[in-house]
Amino acid sequence: MNDDRIVAQTVGRALSTRLAITSMGEKTFYVTTPIFYVNAKPHIGHAYPTLVADTLTRFYRQRGVDSYFLTGTDEHGINIERAAAARGVALTKHVDEIVDEFKTAFAPLGIEYDQWIRTTDPGHEAAVAKLWRILDERGHIYKSRYEGWYCPNCNEFKEVDEKTSDLVCPTHERPLERLAEESYFFRLSAFQEPLLDHYAKHPEFVQPDVRRNEVISFVAGGLKDLSISRVSVKWGIPVPGDPKHTIYVWFDALSNYITALGWGTDEHQKFARYWPALHLVGKDILRMHAVYWPAFLMGAGIELPRTVYAHGMLLRGGQKMGKSLGNAIDLGVLKRHFAPDLIRYFLLREVAFGQDGEMTYEALIDRSNSDLADGLGNLASRTLTMVRNYFDGHPPRLRNEEQSETEDVSSRIEEAKRRFDEEFVALNFSRGLEAAWAGIARVDKFITDNQPWKLAKDPARRAQLESVLATAYEALRHLVLLVAPALPATSREIWNQMELAGDPLTIDPNKAVWGEPIEVSKIDRISPAFPKLDKGKIMAEIENENAAPVSEGVEAEDGGGKQAGNESAGLQAGMPALPEVPALPGPPATQIITIDDFAKVELRAATVLEAEKVPKADKLLRLIVDLGEPQPRQILAGIAQHYAPEEIIGRKIIVVANLAPRKLRGLESNGMLLAASVGEDGKPVLATFTEDVPNGARLK
Ligand code: MSP
């Protein structure tokens, strides 16, 4: 297909101005997650948008909408190059291994994507080059020179004031890198007005509103042209016609949303069928999705995504979970102790989508016990147990002459269904589930009020008993269908225990009619769908695991959890043992550290102002050193046998400045000086500079 036809095909499709983020009236539904960097182990923060996308896809599919769910991995760029180098592994081997690890980590959560795109897929690479050529031909790209600062972890060029900034990335708290090289630029500045116009005409384009306002004010503040190539990065897609340049990793990555559907190739049927998308993204990467991406698409004449929805961050101890802080909840620990549906339910119910939310193991256990074990699980097991005990396992069916109370239950269930759908379409998952649980509570109350266990003792009240259990069973049938997209495994489990025919995930709850004839067999196999969790026991197990030695191949994001072992005792009762996440092979930790590990060590230049021997300590010198800080520091150094105090006063030295303070002989040492250990007796030789360096200068 030639470029003109692609443009005509995509531009020709009318843009709509719907307020609903996703709409039931549509024939197709296309949802994407961000594609994940393969520079670290997957954690729950990555699984979060992916399981939301999975739930939404199941929701639309259950309602008959032709749906497509894309996820994948972002495999090019300097941070990946460095991660592979740090492991001493070839790049292709490194990316393949981490991709496998992501896939293996997501599978136990019941995540079933339609496609896993990799930016190293040859088809993707060719289509990205095509998008570049279209933009170039249309005059949106020019060559110039970039000079400035770059964060290799954000893969972002940073605007900083060199006089006042500490030249550290505020997100990653790691040093920025100076770049000065020839670069291609995208004329982003030319898209300021068209973007503002699009935001105004399509309020649903960036959501939630608070994020939309942020984006509008960012763009209204003025846009600078964007550097979209790097000569110093080799691991990426070469710029067409100028292969010494590599395409900027965000240009490459964002394109995945259309290249995955075959855009730019002869196989573009999926693009025609599913585009435009709903992009689910973390609020930290909103600007790339809501400003750069639509500008690239506008430039190429391609229809814009329907919505970019920015969700909040999962927090631990009030801070974003992730690699930078090393505080992320490990998927291995979750997998060992909690059923996948519980993790899904927790994230959808406890965290309001769009807002930040704290995640703790304790809260997970509490939610499980209150909403799942006592709520849905209890309703299912008591209803089914009574059907088995009082009706020999054959659920009674509703008759026409049911009383008003039954009618009230059915209308509450219909109300729950209506609200659930309304909230899910607006991506308010928590409120949608709340509506379903209001339905569960209504049925529970109905059972408790009618006391079927008493009715069962009186043969004269058999008809009433039938009516009560028929109502409870029918309500349960509708509720299980309703919650199935969020709880796929347990909904199927309860459905099977109810001995109903078919798969609840393929039956539209809105087409299920109250009291309709159904195909059902004899109930006899009942087991709790959500066993009660013992908080004390699970927390103790998790703490023990965290105390055990860690063996991780790739950078561990959670300082804790050991790799999954086969500890079936720690698994939830009734849950199948899950496959293990393989530990990636890597060099021993003593030989190789990552660049991020190194960046944690703050090495600074200093001058020794004072030096004296510490009384009664043969080896120690007490130094007062100037690190360029308001106050000089005291440092104790074990060099007294090799350096006389007067010999080192005035010397320029290198100090580890962020070492935790330590007391030696009652004196506090606030840092450590660097020295090489030479010869058989390990004589220390102080590290220094051969050129003049100001005190406080950082070594990187
Ligand atoms: N590769 C880019 C995305 C390119 S999309 C064209 C990237 N990758 S990432 O692996 O660093 O992050 C992927 C997603 O995970 C981001 O949306 C980010 O917000 C999300 N999360 C990472 N940690 C998170 C939490 N603690 N909580 C919620 N989401 C988090 O950025």
XYZ file of C-alpha atoms and ligand atoms in Angstrom:
731
model
C 0.000 0.000 0.000
C 1.466 3.406 -0.853
C 1.704 6.237 1.647
C -1.048 8.329 0.057
C -3.511 5.501 0.393
C -2.658 5.058 4.050
C -3.225 8.725 4.652
C -6.489 8.788 2.726
C -7.765 5.717 4.474
C -7.040 7.046 7.934
C -7.975 10.662 7.491
C -11.166 9.684 5.739
C -12.625 8.233 8.909
C -14.721 10.755 10.761
C -13.648 11.740 14.239
C -16.433 11.643 16.744
C -17.011 13.771 19.793
C -18.277 11.317 22.338
C -17.917 12.101 25.988
C -18.053 8.516 27.108
C -14.549 7.159 27.199
C -15.554 3.837 25.810
C -18.904 3.349 24.269
C -21.176 0.384 24.079
C -22.628 1.577 20.797
C -19.344 0.912 18.987
C -18.836 -2.142 16.839
C -15.228 -2.581 17.918
C -13.109 -1.880 20.947
C -9.323 -1.527 20.922
C -7.378 -1.099 24.160
C -3.627 -0.760 24.660
C -1.255 -0.711 27.627
C 2.096 1.031 27.615
C 4.824 -1.234 26.318
C 7.256 -2.079 29.089
C 10.969 -1.373 29.198
C 12.930 -4.582 29.323
C 15.542 -3.160 31.665
C 14.184 -4.634 34.880
C 11.937 -7.286 36.339
C 8.168 -6.871 35.987
C 6.336 -5.730 39.098
C 2.737 -5.119 40.069
C 2.857 -1.536 38.705
C 3.332 -3.006 35.218
C 0.649 -5.619 35.723
C -1.834 -2.933 36.824
C -2.764 -1.308 33.460
C -2.486 -4.737 31.852
C -5.071 -6.339 34.061
C -7.343 -3.320 33.695
C -7.061 -3.710 29.907
C -7.760 -7.417 30.267
C -10.877 -6.748 32.358
C -12.188 -4.170 29.901
C -11.622 -6.470 26.949
C -13.474 -9.276 28.688
C -16.256 -6.817 29.577
C -16.767 -5.681 25.967
C -16.341 -9.128 24.511
C -18.951 -10.534 26.893
C -21.324 -7.892 25.574
C -20.722 -8.894 21.980
C -18.289 -6.128 20.982
C -15.455 -7.198 18.672
C -12.472 -6.349 20.911
C -8.691 -6.286 20.662
C -6.159 -5.996 23.483
C -2.547 -5.065 22.764
C 0.373 -5.071 25.152
C 4.105 -5.631 24.715
C 7.653 -4.523 25.293
C 9.770 -1.472 24.543
C 13.127 -2.967 23.743
C 15.355 -0.294 22.203
C 17.365 2.577 23.631
C 20.236 3.406 25.877
C 18.683 2.068 29.098
C 18.245 -1.384 27.540
C 21.738 -1.278 26.057
C 23.096 -0.584 29.536
C 20.950 -3.183 31.297
C 22.252 -5.886 28.947
C 25.833 -4.663 29.365
C 25.451 -4.672 33.151
C 24.422 -8.314 32.997
C 27.184 -9.106 30.554
C 24.614 -10.636 28.203
C 24.176 -10.096 24.452
C 21.400 -7.604 23.688
C 19.130 -9.981 21.814
C 19.501 -12.646 24.491
C 18.818 -10.056 27.190
C 15.621 -8.740 25.596
C 14.326 -12.242 24.826
C 14.833 -13.318 28.424
C 13.119 -10.315 29.956
C 10.211 -10.550 27.519
C 9.714 -14.150 28.616
C 9.857 -13.069 32.202
C 7.138 -10.439 31.636
C 4.915 -12.946 29.880
C 5.432 -15.564 32.573
C 4.706 -13.036 35.306
C 1.482 -11.799 33.694
C -0.004 -15.185 32.811
C -0.940 -16.241 36.373
C -3.016 -13.063 36.752
C -5.331 -14.370 34.074
C -4.142 -11.733 31.587
C -5.068 -12.852 28.068
C -3.861 -10.323 25.509
C -4.552 -10.659 21.799
C -1.098 -9.513 20.782
C 2.260 -8.937 22.415
C 4.154 -6.443 20.311
C 7.923 -6.167 20.575
C 9.657 -3.112 19.179
C 12.332 -5.487 17.890
C 9.746 -7.186 15.620
C 10.930 -6.643 12.018
C 7.410 -5.609 10.927
C 7.313 -2.912 13.578
C 10.757 -1.617 12.621
C 9.789 -1.316 8.971
C 6.524 0.493 9.765
C 8.286 2.955 12.098
C 10.696 3.808 9.306
C 7.678 4.354 7.057
C 6.041 6.716 9.529
C 9.324 8.637 9.686
C 9.456 8.898 5.888
C 5.886 10.188 5.703
C 6.618 12.894 8.262
C 9.846 13.761 6.475
C 8.155 13.986 3.076
C 5.517 16.247 4.559
C 8.193 18.619 5.831
C 7.828 17.942 9.561
C 11.406 16.780 10.142
C 14.666 18.747 9.869
C 18.286 18.189 10.859
C 20.045 20.373 13.420
C 22.048 19.952 16.611
C 20.852 19.042 20.107
C 22.629 20.339 23.159
C 21.226 19.732 26.572
C 20.447 17.246 29.285
C 18.925 13.782 29.020
C 17.589 11.256 31.511
C 18.375 7.756 30.214
C 15.740 6.263 32.515
C 12.877 8.487 31.318
C 14.415 8.505 27.841
C 13.594 12.169 27.904
C 15.337 15.426 27.107
C 15.106 17.693 30.149
C 14.758 21.444 30.248
C 16.985 22.541 33.134
C 18.522 25.736 34.325
C 22.170 24.797 34.642
C 22.845 27.517 37.192
C 20.202 26.469 39.678
C 19.557 22.794 38.902
C 21.442 19.954 40.588
C 21.282 18.170 37.204
C 19.479 15.202 38.665
C 16.275 13.710 37.181
C 13.444 14.570 39.590
C 11.633 11.307 38.784
C 14.541 8.909 39.017
C 16.769 10.942 41.336
C 19.714 10.039 39.142
C 22.236 12.234 37.341
C 21.223 13.731 33.999
C 23.586 13.179 31.094
C 24.964 15.938 28.907
C 24.201 15.512 25.210
C 25.662 17.553 22.398
C 25.160 15.945 19.033
C 23.638 16.270 15.605
C 19.973 15.374 15.706
C 16.827 15.281 13.634
C 13.968 17.355 14.998
C 10.211 17.014 14.667
C 8.409 20.360 14.227
C 6.303 19.913 17.350
C 5.946 23.694 17.720
C 3.802 23.771 14.569
C 1.208 21.541 16.262
C 0.410 23.734 19.234
C -2.786 25.191 17.773
C -4.028 21.972 16.112
C -3.536 20.116 19.400
C -5.336 22.749 21.461
C -8.120 22.684 18.936
C -8.388 18.898 19.190
C -8.489 18.956 23.009
C -11.256 21.563 22.850
C -13.366 19.644 20.358
C -12.796 16.233 21.963
C -13.044 16.452 25.744
C -12.815 12.660 25.846
C -9.386 12.691 24.176
C -7.433 13.166 27.411
C -8.983 11.873 30.596
C -9.536 12.225 33.522
C -10.316 15.959 33.447
C -7.575 16.884 35.881
C -4.997 15.383 33.507
C -6.688 16.967 30.509
C -6.292 20.393 32.124
C -2.617 19.716 32.811
C -2.021 18.779 29.195
C -3.879 21.826 27.902
C -1.872 24.195 30.065
C 1.389 22.500 29.102
C 0.630 22.888 25.390
C -0.765 26.394 25.802
C 2.542 27.322 27.451
C 4.321 26.759 24.128
C 5.888 23.755 22.432
C 9.495 23.370 21.350
C 10.567 21.168 18.465
C 11.435 17.667 19.573
C 14.747 15.901 19.053
C 13.845 12.538 17.478
C 17.165 10.899 16.685
C 20.385 10.021 18.503
C 23.806 9.365 17.065
C 25.232 8.086 20.335
C 22.669 5.281 20.630
C 23.088 2.275 18.393
C 20.416 -0.097 19.740
C 17.362 1.036 17.813
C 15.880 1.628 14.374
C 18.169 3.484 11.939
C 16.856 6.750 10.490
C 15.853 6.074 6.862
C 18.570 7.389 4.577
C 20.914 8.369 7.438
C 21.756 5.210 9.382
C 24.316 6.846 11.640
C 21.254 8.252 13.436
C 18.976 6.023 15.496
C 15.272 6.886 15.814
C 14.400 8.301 19.259
C 13.026 5.534 21.417
C 9.711 7.269 22.187
C 8.997 7.795 18.466
C 9.724 4.101 17.985
C 7.689 3.005 21.017
C 4.565 5.128 20.488
C 4.252 3.853 16.933
C 3.634 0.346 18.284
C -0.041 1.142 18.719
C -0.556 1.292 14.963
C 2.256 -0.917 13.685
C 0.829 -3.801 15.747
C -2.341 -3.576 13.669
C -0.410 -3.709 10.411
C -0.493 -0.002 9.661
C 1.964 0.842 6.911
C 1.910 -2.663 5.435
C -0.299 -4.541 3.012
C -1.707 -6.432 6.007
C -3.537 -3.454 7.478
C -6.961 -5.084 7.947
C -6.717 -4.969 11.723
C -5.836 -1.296 11.588
C -8.921 -0.614 9.500
C -11.014 -2.734 11.847
C -9.882 -1.607 15.308
C -8.246 1.814 15.220
C -8.760 4.291 17.012
C -7.614 3.044 20.403
C -8.192 3.645 24.052
C -4.655 4.081 25.424
C -4.266 3.289 29.118
C -1.100 4.955 30.381
C 0.467 5.897 33.701
C 0.216 9.601 34.468
C 4.041 9.764 34.332
C 4.015 9.141 30.589
C 0.982 11.227 29.710
C 2.832 13.988 27.857
C 4.317 11.580 25.336
C 0.878 10.116 24.670
C -1.244 13.241 24.749
C 1.141 15.669 23.028
C 3.894 13.970 21.002
C 1.870 10.989 19.766
C -1.140 12.925 18.431
C 1.238 15.451 16.849
C 3.094 12.660 14.996
C -0.240 11.237 13.860
C -1.600 14.604 12.759
C 1.635 15.222 10.879
C 1.247 11.936 9.045
C -2.488 12.445 8.458
C -3.519 9.491 10.599
C -6.655 9.476 12.727
C -5.939 10.195 16.405
C -6.589 7.744 19.242
C -10.026 7.951 20.768
C -8.818 8.476 24.336
C -5.615 8.644 26.311
C -6.557 7.761 29.873
C -3.927 8.452 32.552
C -4.204 6.228 35.590
C -2.605 6.857 38.963
C 0.329 5.169 40.592
C 0.340 2.238 42.967
C 2.019 3.431 46.111
C 3.818 1.780 48.957
C 4.379 3.825 52.065
C 2.989 6.830 50.196
C 5.585 6.592 47.403
C 5.337 5.305 43.842
C 6.296 1.670 43.708
C 9.063 0.991 41.315
C 12.591 0.354 40.382
C 13.948 3.716 41.466
C 12.922 3.267 45.071
C 13.196 -0.515 45.104
C 9.858 -0.691 46.927
C 7.705 -2.507 44.383
C 5.551 -5.446 45.402
C 7.051 -8.503 43.799
C 4.767 -10.527 41.547
C 6.391 -13.723 42.839
C 5.318 -12.988 46.434
C 1.799 -12.130 45.283
C 1.579 -15.286 43.237
C 2.609 -17.490 46.120
C 0.099 -16.150 48.606
C -2.887 -14.723 46.772
C -5.293 -16.019 44.165
C -5.079 -14.099 40.864
C -8.711 -12.996 41.020
C -8.157 -11.494 44.446
C -5.297 -9.357 43.104
C -7.453 -8.276 40.175
C -10.403 -7.479 42.424
C -8.251 -5.550 44.877
C -6.707 -3.322 42.225
C -10.019 -2.622 40.525
C -12.006 -2.093 43.713
C -9.589 -0.550 46.213
C -7.771 1.837 43.874
C -10.007 4.406 42.169
C -8.852 4.252 38.548
C -7.221 7.566 37.686
C -6.012 8.187 41.217
C -2.985 6.998 43.158
C -3.637 4.149 45.561
C -1.745 2.478 48.351
C -1.233 -1.280 48.102
C -0.382 -3.407 51.105
C -0.596 -7.121 51.766
C -2.750 -6.405 54.833
C -5.319 -4.462 52.779
C -5.341 -7.248 50.208
C -6.151 -9.803 52.899
C -8.831 -7.568 54.445
C -10.548 -7.014 51.085
C -10.418 -10.702 50.338
C -12.013 -11.660 53.616
C -14.710 -9.000 53.637
C -15.778 -8.745 49.988
C -14.826 -12.070 48.497
C -14.959 -14.686 51.256
C -17.813 -13.104 53.267
C -19.489 -11.469 50.255
C -19.650 -13.292 46.943
C -18.061 -16.535 48.194
C -20.419 -16.879 51.115
C -23.505 -16.097 49.026
C -22.505 -18.782 46.527
C -21.677 -21.476 49.037
C -24.716 -21.005 51.245
C -27.102 -20.876 48.300
C -25.616 -23.963 46.669
C -25.367 -25.884 49.942
C -29.074 -25.310 50.633
C -30.018 -26.337 47.089
C -28.038 -29.512 47.557
C -29.393 -30.242 51.025
C -33.067 -29.328 50.552
C -33.581 -30.055 46.837
C -31.208 -32.922 46.229
C -29.002 -30.607 44.147
C -31.733 -29.555 41.671
C -32.178 -25.768 41.855
C -35.852 -24.804 42.032
C -36.988 -22.366 39.356
C -39.047 -19.249 39.796
C -42.777 -19.376 39.260
C -44.951 -16.579 37.945
C -46.709 -15.929 41.212
C -43.588 -14.824 43.197
C -44.069 -12.284 45.942
C -43.095 -8.662 45.957
C -39.913 -9.365 47.896
C -38.622 -11.496 45.071
C -39.508 -8.708 42.700
C -37.545 -6.296 44.811
C -34.484 -8.563 44.627
C -34.800 -8.854 40.854
C -35.149 -5.123 40.389
C -32.090 -4.511 42.597
C -30.122 -6.932 40.479
C -31.224 -5.175 37.307
C -30.241 -1.876 38.891
C -26.803 -3.313 39.788
C -26.356 -4.448 36.182
C -27.284 -1.053 34.797
C -24.936 0.817 37.140
C -22.119 -1.671 36.669
C -22.159 -1.156 32.914
C -22.438 2.606 33.165
C -19.431 2.785 35.498
C -17.289 0.327 33.554
C -17.863 2.222 30.305
C -16.622 5.348 32.114
C -13.656 3.340 33.533
C -14.936 3.753 37.107
C -14.236 0.157 38.005
C -14.409 0.668 41.725
C -17.904 2.134 41.545
C -19.008 -0.556 39.105
C -17.939 -3.289 41.498
C -19.557 -1.416 44.374
C -22.832 -1.610 42.456
C -22.439 -5.368 41.971
C -21.678 -5.788 45.666
C -24.797 -3.815 46.567
C -26.648 -6.523 44.629
C -24.853 -9.237 46.605
C -25.741 -7.527 49.877
C -29.412 -7.348 48.860
C -29.563 -11.098 48.153
C -27.756 -11.873 51.402
C -30.296 -9.850 53.334
C -33.132 -11.578 51.505
C -31.796 -14.991 52.558
C -31.209 -13.925 56.148
C -34.698 -12.337 56.416
C -36.422 -15.436 55.026
C -34.442 -17.992 57.031
C -34.752 -20.881 54.568
C -33.146 -23.224 57.142
C -36.299 -22.745 59.260
C -38.659 -23.097 56.294
C -36.938 -26.387 55.446
C -38.099 -27.867 58.742
C -41.770 -27.315 57.942
C -43.171 -29.359 54.986
C -46.166 -27.007 54.811
C -43.828 -24.185 53.800
C -42.131 -26.059 50.990
C -43.414 -23.668 48.294
C -42.015 -20.701 50.175
C -38.662 -22.457 50.571
C -38.644 -23.134 46.832
C -39.359 -19.509 46.079
C -36.574 -18.240 48.368
C -33.913 -20.545 46.940
C -35.084 -20.035 43.358
C -34.692 -16.290 43.873
C -31.252 -16.630 45.487
C -30.007 -19.009 42.792
C -31.300 -16.804 39.981
C -29.776 -13.684 41.540
C -26.466 -15.484 41.904
C -26.571 -16.478 38.239
C -26.898 -12.825 37.175
C -24.281 -11.600 39.625
C -21.710 -14.173 38.534
C -22.190 -13.120 34.916
C -21.805 -9.496 35.935
C -18.525 -9.846 37.813
C -16.972 -12.342 35.381
C -14.743 -9.822 33.518
C -13.144 -8.806 36.813
C -13.015 -12.298 38.348
C -12.706 -14.640 35.368
C -11.329 -17.713 37.130
C -13.620 -17.700 40.156
C -16.708 -16.762 38.144
C -16.114 -19.844 36.025
C -15.551 -21.866 39.173
C -18.818 -20.732 40.786
C -20.683 -21.125 37.476
C -19.445 -24.718 37.261
C -20.453 -25.403 40.858
C -23.889 -24.023 39.977
C -23.896 -26.677 37.228
C -24.913 -24.123 34.612
C -24.132 -24.753 30.952
C -21.736 -22.571 28.938
C -19.008 -20.102 29.832
C -20.074 -17.053 31.887
C -17.538 -14.924 30.003
C -19.388 -15.415 26.753
C -22.892 -14.701 28.074
C -23.970 -11.062 28.010
C -25.489 -10.263 31.446
C -27.767 -7.723 29.793
C -29.279 -10.429 27.649
C -29.823 -12.769 30.588
C -33.511 -12.516 31.473
C -34.753 -12.928 35.019
C -36.423 -16.335 35.397
C -35.751 -17.516 31.821
C -35.458 -21.286 31.247
C -31.897 -22.456 31.803
C -29.905 -25.626 31.316
C -28.668 -26.891 34.666
C -27.441 -30.233 36.036
C -27.441 -31.656 39.546
C -25.328 -29.724 42.053
C -23.077 -31.820 44.236
C -19.569 -30.392 44.161
C -19.359 -27.313 46.379
C -16.170 -25.746 47.634
C -15.499 -22.217 48.837
C -14.508 -19.996 45.919
C -12.608 -17.655 48.250
C -11.322 -19.315 51.414
C -10.824 -17.015 54.419
C -7.225 -15.847 54.632
C -5.325 -16.009 57.910
C -3.693 -12.603 58.110
C -1.184 -13.404 60.862
C -0.006 -16.558 59.144
C 0.352 -15.025 55.680
C 2.122 -11.918 56.954
C 4.571 -14.067 58.919
C 5.250 -16.191 55.844
C 5.877 -13.123 53.708
C 8.200 -11.639 56.309
C 10.145 -14.887 56.505
C 10.569 -14.945 52.760
C 11.811 -11.383 52.755
C 14.381 -12.278 55.375
C 15.604 -15.245 53.318
C 18.516 -14.758 50.908
C 17.574 -13.290 47.557
C 18.831 -14.757 44.310
C 17.942 -12.470 41.467
C 19.413 -12.370 37.994
C 18.216 -9.005 36.765
C 18.033 -5.915 38.915
C 15.641 -6.794 41.707
C 12.938 -4.172 42.028
C 11.747 -5.401 45.337
C 14.610 -5.729 47.752
C 12.803 -8.705 49.168
C 10.984 -11.757 47.861
C 13.081 -14.703 46.881
C 12.325 -16.386 43.583
C 9.222 -18.509 43.511
C 9.694 -21.884 45.077
C 7.266 -24.756 45.085
C 5.752 -23.909 48.440
C 2.267 -25.228 47.971
C 1.610 -24.632 51.678
C 1.709 -20.905 50.965
C -0.764 -21.154 48.112
C -4.405 -20.494 48.657
C -6.420 -23.607 49.272
C -8.201 -24.708 46.159
C -5.847 -22.813 43.857
C -3.728 -24.772 41.423
C 0.041 -24.479 41.851
C 1.200 -21.847 39.396
C 4.153 -22.077 37.046
C 7.388 -20.616 38.299
C 9.007 -17.435 36.990
C 12.450 -18.592 35.959
C 15.351 -16.764 37.566
C 17.384 -15.182 34.811
C 20.948 -16.338 34.657
C 23.412 -13.546 35.316
C 26.906 -12.935 36.565
C 27.466 -13.136 40.328
C 26.497 -9.929 42.106
C 30.075 -9.402 43.326
C 31.381 -8.956 39.795
C 28.785 -6.856 38.027
C 26.629 -4.017 39.245
C 24.220 -1.978 37.182
C 24.680 1.659 36.308
C 21.796 2.350 38.671
C 23.636 0.646 41.503
C 26.686 2.747 40.770
C 24.595 5.916 40.637
C 23.585 5.322 44.245
C 27.157 5.937 45.394
C 27.876 9.630 45.795
C 31.575 10.195 45.211
C 32.776 13.774 45.742
C 36.014 15.722 45.674
C 37.186 17.139 49.029
C 40.179 18.844 50.685
C 41.629 17.722 54.015
C 41.557 20.740 56.346
C 42.731 19.114 59.585
C 44.172 15.719 60.520
C 45.178 14.134 63.836
C 45.762 10.690 65.300
C 42.919 9.176 67.309
C 44.240 8.420 70.802
C 44.618 4.687 71.578
C 43.857 3.687 67.985
C 46.958 2.765 65.980
C 45.297 2.875 62.592
C 42.838 5.752 62.775
C 43.217 9.343 61.668
C 40.525 11.904 62.416
C 40.118 14.216 59.429
C 38.115 17.374 58.951
C 37.346 17.693 55.246
C 35.788 20.354 53.041
C 33.178 18.844 50.677
C 31.935 22.196 49.420
C 29.120 22.047 51.995
C 28.264 24.839 54.464
C 30.030 22.915 57.283
C 33.174 20.770 56.993
C 32.726 17.089 57.908
C 34.541 14.751 60.242
C 35.775 11.496 58.717
C 37.722 8.682 60.341
C 40.183 6.866 58.108
C 42.239 3.744 58.796
C 45.442 5.140 57.274
C 47.447 6.257 60.339
C 50.127 3.610 59.845
C 50.914 4.896 56.364
C 50.201 8.633 56.436
C 51.339 11.158 59.039
C 48.671 13.794 59.794
C 50.816 16.683 58.492
C 51.406 14.712 55.257
C 47.799 14.799 54.219
C 46.609 18.204 55.400
C 45.751 20.193 52.276
C 45.516 17.046 50.091
C 42.704 16.688 47.562
C 40.887 13.403 48.199
C 37.775 11.509 47.025
C 35.045 10.799 49.560
C 32.010 8.511 49.532
C 29.684 11.256 50.681
C 26.405 9.405 51.197
C 27.581 6.605 53.438
C 25.496 6.188 56.610
C 27.310 7.782 59.620
C 29.229 5.306 61.785
C 30.793 5.551 65.247
C 34.382 4.435 65.815
C 36.031 4.877 69.207
C 33.181 7.160 70.233
C 33.748 9.490 67.248
C 31.302 9.809 64.363
C 32.589 9.250 60.838
C 30.528 10.934 58.095
C 31.970 9.434 54.954
C 34.802 7.327 53.673
C 37.853 8.319 51.697
C 38.961 6.292 48.692
C 42.333 4.642 48.533
C 43.856 1.818 46.545
C 45.151 -1.105 48.536
C 48.663 -1.790 47.292
C 51.230 -4.508 47.869
C 51.197 -7.458 50.216
C 50.542 -5.384 53.309
C 47.625 -3.611 51.574
C 49.184 -0.172 51.999
C 46.529 2.471 51.284
C 47.377 4.966 48.549
C 44.973 7.892 48.487
C 42.991 8.522 45.291
C 43.316 12.086 44.016
C 43.150 14.261 40.857
C 45.886 15.440 38.586
C 43.908 18.570 37.710
C 42.291 21.202 39.878
C 38.780 20.137 40.946
C 36.434 22.168 43.187
C 35.401 20.657 46.512
C 32.026 18.909 46.246
C 32.389 18.046 42.518
C 30.662 14.717 41.883
C 32.455 11.783 40.238
C 30.353 9.832 37.718
N 8.369 2.067 27.768
C 7.689 3.174 28.307
C 6.278 3.238 27.768
C 6.186 3.320 26.277
S 4.534 3.300 25.758
C 4.613 3.647 24.116
C 7.629 3.042 29.826
N 7.850 1.825 30.318
S 7.882 1.434 31.879
O 8.134 0.036 31.906
O 8.799 2.279 32.569
O 6.483 1.767 32.445
C 5.340 1.213 31.880
C 4.085 1.630 32.612
O 4.108 1.099 33.931
C 3.928 3.144 32.729
O 2.621 3.517 32.323
C 4.066 3.400 34.195
O 3.234 4.437 34.627
C 3.574 2.072 34.769
N 4.007 1.912 36.131
C 5.282 1.720 36.610
N 5.227 1.752 37.973
C 3.953 1.968 38.381
C 3.304 2.050 39.602
N 3.945 1.991 40.746
N 1.955 2.183 39.589
C 1.222 2.203 38.430
N 1.806 2.138 37.259
C 3.177 2.103 37.210
O 7.356 4.019 30.479
